[in-house]
Tab-separated table of C-alpha atoms in Angstrom:
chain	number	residue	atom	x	y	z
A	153	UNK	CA	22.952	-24.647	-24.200
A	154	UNK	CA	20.196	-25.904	-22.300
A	155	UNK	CA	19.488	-28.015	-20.193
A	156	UNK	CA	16.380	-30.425	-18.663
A	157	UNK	CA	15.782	-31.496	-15.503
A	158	UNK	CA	13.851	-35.164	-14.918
A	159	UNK	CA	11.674	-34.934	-11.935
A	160	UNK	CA	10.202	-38.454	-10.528
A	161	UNK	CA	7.522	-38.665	-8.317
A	162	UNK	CA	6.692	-41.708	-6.453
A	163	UNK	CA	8.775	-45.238	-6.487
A	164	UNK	CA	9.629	-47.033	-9.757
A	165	UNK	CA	10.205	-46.251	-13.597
A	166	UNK	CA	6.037	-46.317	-14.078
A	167	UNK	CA	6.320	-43.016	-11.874
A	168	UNK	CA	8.303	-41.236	-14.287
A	169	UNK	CA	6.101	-41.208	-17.195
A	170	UNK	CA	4.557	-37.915	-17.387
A	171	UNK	CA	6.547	-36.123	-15.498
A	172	UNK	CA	9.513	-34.813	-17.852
A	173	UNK	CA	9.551	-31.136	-16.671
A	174	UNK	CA	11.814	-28.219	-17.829
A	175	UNK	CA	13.894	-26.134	-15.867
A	176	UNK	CA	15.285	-23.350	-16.008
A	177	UNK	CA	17.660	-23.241	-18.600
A	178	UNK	CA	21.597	-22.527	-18.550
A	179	UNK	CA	23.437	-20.239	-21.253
A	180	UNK	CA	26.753	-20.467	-21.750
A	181	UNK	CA	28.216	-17.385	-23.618
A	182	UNK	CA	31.091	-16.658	-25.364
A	183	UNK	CA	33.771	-13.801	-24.469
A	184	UNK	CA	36.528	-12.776	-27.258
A	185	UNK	CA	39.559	-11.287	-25.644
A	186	UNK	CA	42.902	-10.569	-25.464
A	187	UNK	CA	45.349	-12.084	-22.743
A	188	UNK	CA	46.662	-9.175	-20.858
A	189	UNK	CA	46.472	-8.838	-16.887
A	190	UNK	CA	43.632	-6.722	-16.699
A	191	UNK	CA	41.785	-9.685	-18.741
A	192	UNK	CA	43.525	-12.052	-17.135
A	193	UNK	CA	42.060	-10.790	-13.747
A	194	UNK	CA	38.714	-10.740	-14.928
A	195	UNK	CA	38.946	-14.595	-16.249
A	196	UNK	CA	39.594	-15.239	-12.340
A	197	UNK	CA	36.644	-12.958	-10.922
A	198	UNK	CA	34.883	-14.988	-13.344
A	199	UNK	CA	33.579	-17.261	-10.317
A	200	UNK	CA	32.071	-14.001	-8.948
A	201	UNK	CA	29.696	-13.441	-11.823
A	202	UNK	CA	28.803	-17.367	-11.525
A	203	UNK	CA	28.022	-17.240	-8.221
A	204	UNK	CA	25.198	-14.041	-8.728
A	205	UNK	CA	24.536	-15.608	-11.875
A	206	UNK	CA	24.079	-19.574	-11.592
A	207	UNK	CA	22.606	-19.485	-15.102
A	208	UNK	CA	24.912	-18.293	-17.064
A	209	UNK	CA	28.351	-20.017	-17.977
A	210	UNK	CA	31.213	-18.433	-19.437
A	211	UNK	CA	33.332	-19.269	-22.326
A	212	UNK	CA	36.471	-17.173	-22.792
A	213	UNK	CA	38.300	-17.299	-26.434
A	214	UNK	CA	41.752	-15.592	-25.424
A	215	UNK	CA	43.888	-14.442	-28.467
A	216	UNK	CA	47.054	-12.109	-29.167
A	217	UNK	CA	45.519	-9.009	-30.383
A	218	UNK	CA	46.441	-9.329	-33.831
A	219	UNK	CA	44.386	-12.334	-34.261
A	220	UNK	CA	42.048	-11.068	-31.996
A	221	UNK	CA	41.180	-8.345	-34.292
A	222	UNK	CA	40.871	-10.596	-37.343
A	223	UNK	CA	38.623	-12.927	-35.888
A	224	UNK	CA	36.157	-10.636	-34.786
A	225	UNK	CA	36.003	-8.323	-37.246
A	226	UNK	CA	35.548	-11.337	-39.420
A	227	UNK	CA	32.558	-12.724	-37.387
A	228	UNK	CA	31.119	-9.532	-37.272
A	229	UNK	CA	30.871	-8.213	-40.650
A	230	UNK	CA	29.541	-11.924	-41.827
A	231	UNK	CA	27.131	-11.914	-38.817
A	232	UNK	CA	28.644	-15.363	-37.922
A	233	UNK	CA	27.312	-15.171	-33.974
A	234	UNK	CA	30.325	-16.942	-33.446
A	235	UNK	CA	30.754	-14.637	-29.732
A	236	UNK	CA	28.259	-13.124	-27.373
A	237	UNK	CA	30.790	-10.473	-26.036
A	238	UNK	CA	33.481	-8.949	-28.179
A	239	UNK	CA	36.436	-6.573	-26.720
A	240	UNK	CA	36.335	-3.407	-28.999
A	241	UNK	CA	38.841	-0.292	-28.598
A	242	UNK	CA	37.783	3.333	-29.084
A	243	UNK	CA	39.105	2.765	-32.586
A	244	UNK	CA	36.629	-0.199	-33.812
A	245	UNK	CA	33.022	0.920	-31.522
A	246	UNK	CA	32.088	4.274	-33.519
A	247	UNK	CA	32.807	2.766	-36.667
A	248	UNK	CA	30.847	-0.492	-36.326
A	249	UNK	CA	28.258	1.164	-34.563
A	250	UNK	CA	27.705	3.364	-37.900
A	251	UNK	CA	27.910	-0.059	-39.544
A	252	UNK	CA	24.793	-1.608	-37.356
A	253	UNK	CA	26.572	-4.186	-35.827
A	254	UNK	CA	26.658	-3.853	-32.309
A	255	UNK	CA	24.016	-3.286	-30.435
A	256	UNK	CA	23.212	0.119	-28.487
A	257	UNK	CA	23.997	0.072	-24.802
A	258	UNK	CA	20.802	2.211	-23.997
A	259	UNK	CA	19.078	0.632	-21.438
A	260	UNK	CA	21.381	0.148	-18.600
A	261	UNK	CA	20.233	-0.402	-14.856
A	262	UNK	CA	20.420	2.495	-12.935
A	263	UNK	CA	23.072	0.944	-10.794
A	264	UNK	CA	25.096	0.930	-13.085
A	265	UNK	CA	25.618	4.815	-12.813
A	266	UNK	CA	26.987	5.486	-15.850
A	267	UNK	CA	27.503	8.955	-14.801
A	268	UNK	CA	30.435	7.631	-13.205
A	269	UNK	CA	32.344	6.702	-16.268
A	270	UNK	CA	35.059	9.474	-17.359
A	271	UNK	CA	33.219	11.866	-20.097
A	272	UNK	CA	36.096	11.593	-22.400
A	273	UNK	CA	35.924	7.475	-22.093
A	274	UNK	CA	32.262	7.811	-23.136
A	275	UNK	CA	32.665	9.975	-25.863
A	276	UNK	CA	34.768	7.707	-27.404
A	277	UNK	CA	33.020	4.568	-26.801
A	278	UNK	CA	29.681	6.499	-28.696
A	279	UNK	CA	27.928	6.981	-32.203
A	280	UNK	CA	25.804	9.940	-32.413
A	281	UNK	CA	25.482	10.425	-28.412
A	282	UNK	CA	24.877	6.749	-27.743
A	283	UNK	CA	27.039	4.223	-26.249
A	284	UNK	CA	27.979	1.074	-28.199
A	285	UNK	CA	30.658	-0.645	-25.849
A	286	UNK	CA	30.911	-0.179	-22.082
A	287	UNK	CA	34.691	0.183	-20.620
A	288	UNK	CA	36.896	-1.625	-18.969
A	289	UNK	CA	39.945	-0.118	-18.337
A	290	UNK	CA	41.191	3.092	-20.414
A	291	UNK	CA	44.898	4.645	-20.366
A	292	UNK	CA	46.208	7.876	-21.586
A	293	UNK	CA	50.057	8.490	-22.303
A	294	UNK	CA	52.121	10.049	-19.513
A	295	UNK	CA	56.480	10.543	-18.507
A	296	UNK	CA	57.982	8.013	-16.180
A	297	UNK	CA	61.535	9.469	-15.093
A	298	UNK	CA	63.993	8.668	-12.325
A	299	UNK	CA	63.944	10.730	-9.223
A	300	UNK	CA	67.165	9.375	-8.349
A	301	UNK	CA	69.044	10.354	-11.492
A	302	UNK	CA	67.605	13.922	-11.689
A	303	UNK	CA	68.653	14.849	-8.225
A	304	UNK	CA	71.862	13.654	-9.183
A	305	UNK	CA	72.194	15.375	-12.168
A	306	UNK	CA	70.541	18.421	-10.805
A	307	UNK	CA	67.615	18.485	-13.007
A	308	UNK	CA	63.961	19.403	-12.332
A	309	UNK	CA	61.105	17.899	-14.319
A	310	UNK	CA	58.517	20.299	-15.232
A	311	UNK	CA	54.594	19.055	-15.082
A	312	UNK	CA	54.665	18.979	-18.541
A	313	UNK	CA	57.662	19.267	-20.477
A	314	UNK	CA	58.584	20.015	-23.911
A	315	UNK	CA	60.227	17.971	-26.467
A	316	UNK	CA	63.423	19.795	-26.234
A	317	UNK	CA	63.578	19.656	-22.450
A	318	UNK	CA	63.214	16.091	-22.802
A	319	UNK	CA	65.966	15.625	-25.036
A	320	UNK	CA	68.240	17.914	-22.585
A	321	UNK	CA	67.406	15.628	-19.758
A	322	UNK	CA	68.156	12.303	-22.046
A	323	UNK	CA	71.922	13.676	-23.463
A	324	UNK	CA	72.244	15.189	-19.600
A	325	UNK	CA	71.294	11.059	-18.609
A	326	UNK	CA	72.432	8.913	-21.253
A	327	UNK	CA	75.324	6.684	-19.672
A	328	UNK	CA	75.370	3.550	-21.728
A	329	UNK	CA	78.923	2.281	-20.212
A	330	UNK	CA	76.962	2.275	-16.387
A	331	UNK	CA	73.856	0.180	-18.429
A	332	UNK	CA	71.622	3.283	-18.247
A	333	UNK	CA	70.018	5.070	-21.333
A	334	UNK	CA	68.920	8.754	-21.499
A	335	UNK	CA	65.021	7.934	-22.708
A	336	UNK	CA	63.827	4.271	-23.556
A	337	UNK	CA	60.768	5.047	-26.478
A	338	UNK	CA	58.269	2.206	-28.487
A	339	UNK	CA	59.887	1.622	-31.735
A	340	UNK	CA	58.666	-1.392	-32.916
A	341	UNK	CA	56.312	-0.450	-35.912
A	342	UNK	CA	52.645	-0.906	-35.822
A	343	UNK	CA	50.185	1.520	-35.705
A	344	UNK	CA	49.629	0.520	-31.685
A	345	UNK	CA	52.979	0.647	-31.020
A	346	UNK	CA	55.624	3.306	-32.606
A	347	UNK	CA	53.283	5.176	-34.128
A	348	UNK	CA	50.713	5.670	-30.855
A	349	UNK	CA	53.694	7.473	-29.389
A	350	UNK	CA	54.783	9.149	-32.885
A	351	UNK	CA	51.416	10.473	-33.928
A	352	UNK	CA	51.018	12.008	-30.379
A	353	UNK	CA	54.204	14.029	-31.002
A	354	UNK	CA	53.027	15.081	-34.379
A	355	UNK	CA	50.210	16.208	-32.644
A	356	UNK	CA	52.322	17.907	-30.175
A	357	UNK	CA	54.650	20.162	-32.761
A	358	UNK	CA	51.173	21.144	-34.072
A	359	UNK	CA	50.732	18.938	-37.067
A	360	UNK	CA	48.413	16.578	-38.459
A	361	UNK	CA	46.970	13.933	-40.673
A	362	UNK	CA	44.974	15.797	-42.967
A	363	UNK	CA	43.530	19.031	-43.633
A	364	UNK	CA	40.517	19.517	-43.948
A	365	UNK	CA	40.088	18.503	-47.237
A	366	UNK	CA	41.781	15.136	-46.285
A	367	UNK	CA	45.232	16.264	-48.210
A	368	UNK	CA	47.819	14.423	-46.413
A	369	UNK	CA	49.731	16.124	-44.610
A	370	UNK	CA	53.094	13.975	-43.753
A	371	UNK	CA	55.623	16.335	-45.686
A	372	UNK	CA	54.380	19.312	-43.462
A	373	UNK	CA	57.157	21.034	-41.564
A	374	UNK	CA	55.413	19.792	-37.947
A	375	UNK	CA	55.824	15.954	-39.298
A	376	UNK	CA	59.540	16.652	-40.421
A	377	UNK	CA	60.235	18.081	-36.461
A	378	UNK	CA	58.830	15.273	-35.041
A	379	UNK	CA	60.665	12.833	-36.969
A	380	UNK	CA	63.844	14.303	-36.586
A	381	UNK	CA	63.215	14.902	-32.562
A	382	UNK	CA	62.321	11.451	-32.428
A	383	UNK	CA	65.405	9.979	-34.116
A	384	UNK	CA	67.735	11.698	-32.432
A	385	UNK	CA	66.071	10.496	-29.198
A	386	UNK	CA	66.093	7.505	-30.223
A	387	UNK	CA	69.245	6.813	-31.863
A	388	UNK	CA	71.382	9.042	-29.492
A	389	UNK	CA	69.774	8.628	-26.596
A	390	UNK	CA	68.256	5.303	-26.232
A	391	UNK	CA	69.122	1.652	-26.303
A	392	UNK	CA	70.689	-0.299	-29.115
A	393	UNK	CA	67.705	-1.918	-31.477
A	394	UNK	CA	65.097	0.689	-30.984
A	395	UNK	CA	63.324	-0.198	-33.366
A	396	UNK	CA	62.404	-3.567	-31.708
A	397	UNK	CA	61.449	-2.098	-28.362
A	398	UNK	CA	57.203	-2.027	-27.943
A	399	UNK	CA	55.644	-1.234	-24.907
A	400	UNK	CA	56.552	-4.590	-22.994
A	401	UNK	CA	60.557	-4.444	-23.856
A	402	UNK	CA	60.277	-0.684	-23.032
A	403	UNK	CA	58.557	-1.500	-19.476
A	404	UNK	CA	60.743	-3.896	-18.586
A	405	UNK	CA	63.917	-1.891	-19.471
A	406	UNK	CA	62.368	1.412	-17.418
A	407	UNK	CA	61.469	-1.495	-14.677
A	408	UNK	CA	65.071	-3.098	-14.634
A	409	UNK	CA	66.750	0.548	-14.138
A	410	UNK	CA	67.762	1.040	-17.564
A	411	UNK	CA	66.217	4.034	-18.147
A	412	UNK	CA	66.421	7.569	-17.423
A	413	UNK	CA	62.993	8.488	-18.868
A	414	UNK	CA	60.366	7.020	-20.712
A	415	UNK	CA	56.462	7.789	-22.626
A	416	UNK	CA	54.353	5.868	-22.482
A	417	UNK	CA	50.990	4.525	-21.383
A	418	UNK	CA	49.651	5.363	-18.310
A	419	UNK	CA	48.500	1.684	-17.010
A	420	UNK	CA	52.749	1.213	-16.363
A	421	UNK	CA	52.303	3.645	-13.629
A	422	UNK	CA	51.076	0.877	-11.167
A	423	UNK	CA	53.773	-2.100	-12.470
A	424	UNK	CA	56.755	0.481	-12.269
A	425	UNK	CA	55.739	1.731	-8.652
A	426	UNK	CA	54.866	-2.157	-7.736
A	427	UNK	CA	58.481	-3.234	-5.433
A	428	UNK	CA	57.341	-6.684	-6.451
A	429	UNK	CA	57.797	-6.278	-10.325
A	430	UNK	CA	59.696	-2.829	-10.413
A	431	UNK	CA	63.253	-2.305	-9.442
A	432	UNK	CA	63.272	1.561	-9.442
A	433	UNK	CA	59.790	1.414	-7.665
A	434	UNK	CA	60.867	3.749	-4.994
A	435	UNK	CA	62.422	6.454	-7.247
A	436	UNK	CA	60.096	6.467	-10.197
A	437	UNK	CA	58.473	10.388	-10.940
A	438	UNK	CA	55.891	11.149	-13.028
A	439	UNK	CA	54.592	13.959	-15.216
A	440	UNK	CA	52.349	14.734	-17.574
A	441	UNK	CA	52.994	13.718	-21.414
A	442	UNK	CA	55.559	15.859	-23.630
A	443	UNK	CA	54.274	18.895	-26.116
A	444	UNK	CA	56.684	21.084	-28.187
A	445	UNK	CA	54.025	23.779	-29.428
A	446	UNK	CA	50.489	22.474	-28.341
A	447	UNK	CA	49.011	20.510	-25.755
A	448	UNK	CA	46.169	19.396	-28.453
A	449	UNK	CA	46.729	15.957	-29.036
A	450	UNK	CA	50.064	15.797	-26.899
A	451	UNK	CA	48.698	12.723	-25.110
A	452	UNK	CA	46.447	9.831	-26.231
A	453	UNK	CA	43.441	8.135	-25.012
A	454	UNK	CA	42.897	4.296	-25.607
A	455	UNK	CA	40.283	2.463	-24.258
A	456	UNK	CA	39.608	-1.356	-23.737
A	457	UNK	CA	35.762	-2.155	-24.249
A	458	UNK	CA	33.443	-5.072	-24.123
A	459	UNK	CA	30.762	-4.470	-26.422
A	460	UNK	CA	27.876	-7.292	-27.582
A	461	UNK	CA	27.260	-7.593	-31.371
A	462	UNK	CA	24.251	-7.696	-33.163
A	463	UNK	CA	25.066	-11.393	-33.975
A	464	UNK	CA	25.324	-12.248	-30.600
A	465	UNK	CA	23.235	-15.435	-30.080
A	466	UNK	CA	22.999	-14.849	-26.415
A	467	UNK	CA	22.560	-11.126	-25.951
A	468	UNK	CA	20.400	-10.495	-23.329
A	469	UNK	CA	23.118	-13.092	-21.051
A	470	UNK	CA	25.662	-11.416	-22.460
A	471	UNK	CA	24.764	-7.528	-20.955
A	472	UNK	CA	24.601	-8.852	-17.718
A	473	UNK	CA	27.827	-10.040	-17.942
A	474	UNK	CA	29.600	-7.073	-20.123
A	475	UNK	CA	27.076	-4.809	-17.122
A	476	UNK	CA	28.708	-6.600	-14.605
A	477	UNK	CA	33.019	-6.751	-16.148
A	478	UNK	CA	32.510	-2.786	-16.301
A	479	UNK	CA	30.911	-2.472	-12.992
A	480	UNK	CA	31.816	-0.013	-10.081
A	481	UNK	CA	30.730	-3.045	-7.991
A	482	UNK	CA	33.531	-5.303	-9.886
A	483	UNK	CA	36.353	-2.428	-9.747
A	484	UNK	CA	35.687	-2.702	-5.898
A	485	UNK	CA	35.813	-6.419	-5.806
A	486	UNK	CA	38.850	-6.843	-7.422
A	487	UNK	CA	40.676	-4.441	-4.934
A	488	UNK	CA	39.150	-6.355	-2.253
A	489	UNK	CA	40.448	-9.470	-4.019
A	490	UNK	CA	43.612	-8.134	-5.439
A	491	UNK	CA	44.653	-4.599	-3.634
A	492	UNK	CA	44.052	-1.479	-5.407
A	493	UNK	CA	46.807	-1.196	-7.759
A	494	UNK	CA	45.174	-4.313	-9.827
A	495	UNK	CA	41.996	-2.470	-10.485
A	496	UNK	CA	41.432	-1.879	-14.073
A	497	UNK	CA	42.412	2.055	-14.414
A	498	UNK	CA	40.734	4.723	-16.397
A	499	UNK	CA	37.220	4.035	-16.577
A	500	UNK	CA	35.703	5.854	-13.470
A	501	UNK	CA	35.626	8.759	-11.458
A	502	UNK	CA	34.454	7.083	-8.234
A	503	UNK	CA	38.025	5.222	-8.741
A	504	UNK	CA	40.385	8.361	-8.725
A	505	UNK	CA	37.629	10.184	-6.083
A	506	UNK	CA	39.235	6.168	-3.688
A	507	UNK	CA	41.065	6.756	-0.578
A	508	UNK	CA	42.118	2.945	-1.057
A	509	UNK	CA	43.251	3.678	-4.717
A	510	UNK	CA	45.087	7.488	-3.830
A	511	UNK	CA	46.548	5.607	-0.845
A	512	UNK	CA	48.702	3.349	-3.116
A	513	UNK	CA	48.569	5.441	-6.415
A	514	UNK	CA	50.710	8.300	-5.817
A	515	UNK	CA	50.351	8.979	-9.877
A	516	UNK	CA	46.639	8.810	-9.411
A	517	UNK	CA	45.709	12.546	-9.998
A	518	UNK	CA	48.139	13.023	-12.911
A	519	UNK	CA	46.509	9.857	-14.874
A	520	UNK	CA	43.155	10.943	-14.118
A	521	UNK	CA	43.943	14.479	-15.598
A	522	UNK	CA	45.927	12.973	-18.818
A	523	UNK	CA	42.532	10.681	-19.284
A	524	UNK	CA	40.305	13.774	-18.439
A	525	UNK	CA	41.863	16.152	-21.038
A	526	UNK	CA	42.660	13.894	-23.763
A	527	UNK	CA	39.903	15.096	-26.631
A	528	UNK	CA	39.593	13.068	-29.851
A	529	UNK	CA	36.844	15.590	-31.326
A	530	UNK	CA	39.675	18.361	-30.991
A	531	UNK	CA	43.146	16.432	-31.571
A	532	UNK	CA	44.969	18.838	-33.294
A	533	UNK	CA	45.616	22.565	-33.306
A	534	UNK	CA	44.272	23.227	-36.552
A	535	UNK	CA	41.053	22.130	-37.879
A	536	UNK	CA	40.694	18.449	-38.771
A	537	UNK	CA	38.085	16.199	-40.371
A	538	UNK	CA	38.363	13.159	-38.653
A	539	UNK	CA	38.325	12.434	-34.737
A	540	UNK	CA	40.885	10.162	-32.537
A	541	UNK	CA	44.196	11.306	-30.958
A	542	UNK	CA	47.058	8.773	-31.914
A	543	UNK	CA	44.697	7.085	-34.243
A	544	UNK	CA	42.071	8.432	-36.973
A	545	UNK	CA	38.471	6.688	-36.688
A	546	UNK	CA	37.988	5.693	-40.344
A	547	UNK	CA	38.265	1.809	-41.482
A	548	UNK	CA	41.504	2.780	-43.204
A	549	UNK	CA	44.363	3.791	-40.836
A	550	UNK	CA	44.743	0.236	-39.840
A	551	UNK	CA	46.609	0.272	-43.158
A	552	UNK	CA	48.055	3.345	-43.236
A	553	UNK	CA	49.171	3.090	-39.261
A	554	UNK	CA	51.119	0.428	-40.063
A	555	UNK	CA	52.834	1.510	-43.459
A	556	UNK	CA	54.075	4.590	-41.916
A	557	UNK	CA	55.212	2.502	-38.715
A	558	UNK	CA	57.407	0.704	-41.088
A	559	UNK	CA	58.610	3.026	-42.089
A	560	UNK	CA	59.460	5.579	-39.338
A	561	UNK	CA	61.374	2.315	-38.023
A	562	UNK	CA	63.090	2.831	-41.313
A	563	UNK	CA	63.975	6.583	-40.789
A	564	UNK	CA	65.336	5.546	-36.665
A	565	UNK	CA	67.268	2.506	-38.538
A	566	UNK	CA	69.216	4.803	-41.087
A	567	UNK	CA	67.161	2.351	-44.043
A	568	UNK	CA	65.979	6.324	-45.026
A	569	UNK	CA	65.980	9.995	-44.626
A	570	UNK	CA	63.510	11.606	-43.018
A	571	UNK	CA	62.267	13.645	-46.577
A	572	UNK	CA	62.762	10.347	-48.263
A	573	UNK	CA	60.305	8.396	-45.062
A	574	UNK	CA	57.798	10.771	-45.116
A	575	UNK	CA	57.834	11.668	-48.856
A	576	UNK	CA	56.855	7.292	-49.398
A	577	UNK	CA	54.123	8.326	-46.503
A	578	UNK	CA	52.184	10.787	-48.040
A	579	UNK	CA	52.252	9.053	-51.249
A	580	UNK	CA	50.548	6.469	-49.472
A	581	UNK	CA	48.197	7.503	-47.717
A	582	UNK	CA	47.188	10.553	-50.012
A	583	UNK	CA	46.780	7.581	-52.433
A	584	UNK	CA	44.616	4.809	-49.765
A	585	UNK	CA	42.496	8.089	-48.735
A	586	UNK	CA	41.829	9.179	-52.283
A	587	UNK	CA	40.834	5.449	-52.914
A	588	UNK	CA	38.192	5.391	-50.425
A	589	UNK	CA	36.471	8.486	-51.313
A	590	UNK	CA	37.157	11.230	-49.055
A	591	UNK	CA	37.019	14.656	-49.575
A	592	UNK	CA	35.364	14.266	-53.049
A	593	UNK	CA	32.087	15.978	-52.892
């Protein structure tokens, strides 16, 4: 949008003629989100950017993430321009930067010290070395437990525990008639929600996806542990209707005392240990994720990005402000502004390396190692031929994410057997993968 500025010299309309000058002009840009805190918060530092940035204006389009997803991938496959800054996961940014349509973040200011950002962050947010999306706040997948109720019990919580231990804790725990559950788990199906916890304990009993000839690999003995370790958590263990439980209902349960245990995403750690929104704040523990026979792949990595498409009509406003959202400078202002527990997590190292942030963060170290460690090029114990931890980067396991959701919420729900489940999995995603190409030579 732009805008023109009339000056008039001298007294009286005669004056005026001649003198129609331009200014400098304003551009407004548009910024696609979704409307969680971390977003929220930036919304309100918004004024911030204005004020070192008089020119530019800023437009937020705020959407549930569902919708979020389908508008923007809309826009940018059609080149519509309809945004100048688009939020992109470590799923979407390799795969539409192999498509062309965002553009390369390769020229950044030197203030920006991209150094700083967290290797494993980077990789993911890259195509072929080069970043395509710039982060702004990243979370791995960690174990919340209750001091309180392992003391009592006499229980110790290992850095990282297995599966099994985990399950001895919850049946040691699990005391539905005083209101508290052995191990509160996502199992609402979607393929970011029950299945970013399920496909990390696939991972974790040392199966996966595909070989590496992309054969499905869902009837595998690893896949049939998991399920059944994850049903019998769930079912035995857990609160009544699981299998409506995402992240949220399973924070606020853990929050409200309801839980003995819970895995999940690291960005809780700040909400549960916050007296303001967290009941148990004072007794929470942490630890790193759970394994069974591998750390490879035991714990995820998800990152929130802003990237700026190719369609963009503004781009050039747009870095500054997607330079300036991802900022060590804005991380910095926010906990001036907000304390340090609001600072978007995950991104830097200059944040964990904080005496403000350590200060308040007592779960800082462990969520800097689970982010740290997490490596989508090696996800797996054996050999693999795609990349991403509790997702695969290819345009397709949007689909089959969320058919094998469905039904794993089937298998905790008693709608099928495990065989039968994961039998109806492979079938379809041996069938969607064989569709699209891969493996044929």
């Amino acid at each position: 949008m732009s805008t023109w500025r009339v000056l008039v010299k001298g007294i009286g309309i005669a004056g005026v003629v001649g003198c129609v000058m331009p200014a400098h002009a304003d551009t407004t840009i548009t910024v696609a989100t979704v409307n969680n805190p971390d977003m929220v918060t930036m919304q309100k530092m918004t004024a911030a950017f204005k004020k070192a940035h008089p020119d530019i204006n800023v437009n937020y389009v705020t959407l549930p993430e569902n919708e979020l997803r389908q508008k923007i991938t809309t826009d940018i496959a059609s080149g519509g321009g309809q945004y100048d800054v688009i939020t992109v996961s470590n799923y979407e940014t390799p795969i539409w930067a192999k498509n062309g349509w965002l553009k390369p973040m390769d020229n950044l200011p030197e203030s920006y010290a991209s150094n700083d950002l967290i290797d494993s962050v980077r990789q993911g947010l890259s195509a072929d070395g080069t970043l395509y999306a710039l982060p702004f706040y990243a979370e791995s997948s960690m174990t919340y437990y209750r001091k309180d109720l392992f003391s009592k019990a006499g229980l110790t919580m290992p850095e990282r525990p297995t599966w099994d231990q985990v399950q001895t804790f919850a049946r040691t725990l699990n005391d539905p008639a005083n209101g508290v559950y052995g191990i509160c788990l996502r199992g609402l199906p979607g393929w970011g929600q029950n299945m970013a916890l399920f496909g990390t304990m696939v991972n974790g009993y040392g199966g996966r996806w595909f070989d590496m000839d992309w054969q499905a690999q869902l009837t595998s003995e690893p896949w049939k542990k998991a399920a059944a370790m994850y049903k019998s958590l769930l079912t035995e263990y857990g609160p009544p209707g699981a299998t409506s439980n995402g992240f949220t209902e399973s924070e606020t349960l853990f929050a409200n005392g309801q839980c003995g245990m819970w895995v999940d995403s690291t960005v809780a750690a700040g909400y549960l240990s916050d007296p303001a929104t967290s009941k148990v704040a004072d007794q929470v523990g942490f630890a790193q994720s759970p394994y069974q026979t591998t750390q490879n792949g035991a714990n995820w990595l998800y990152v929130w990005a802003l990237a700026v498409p190719k369609s963009a009509p503004h781009a050039e406003a747009a870095q500054t402000f997607v330079d300036w959202a991802t900022s060590s400078q804005y991380i910095s202002s926010v906990a001036a502004d907000k304390g340090w527990l609001g600072v978007p997590p995950g991104t830097r190292t200059s944040t964990y390396e904080s005496d403000g942030y350590r200060k308040v963060a007592p779960f800082a170290s462990l969520v800097f190692k689970a982010i740290t460690s997490a490596d989508p090029n090696h996800p797996t114990a054996e050999p693999v031929p795609y990349t991403g931890i509790q997702f695969i980067s290819i345009p397709q396991f949007q689909a089959i994410g969320t058919r094998v959701g469905q039904l794993m919420a089937g298998i905790v729900s008693g709608q099928s057997t495990i065989e039968q489940g994961l039998e109806q999995g492979q079938q379809f995603t041996q069938r969607l993968i064989d569709r699209a190409g891969y493996g044929k030579k």
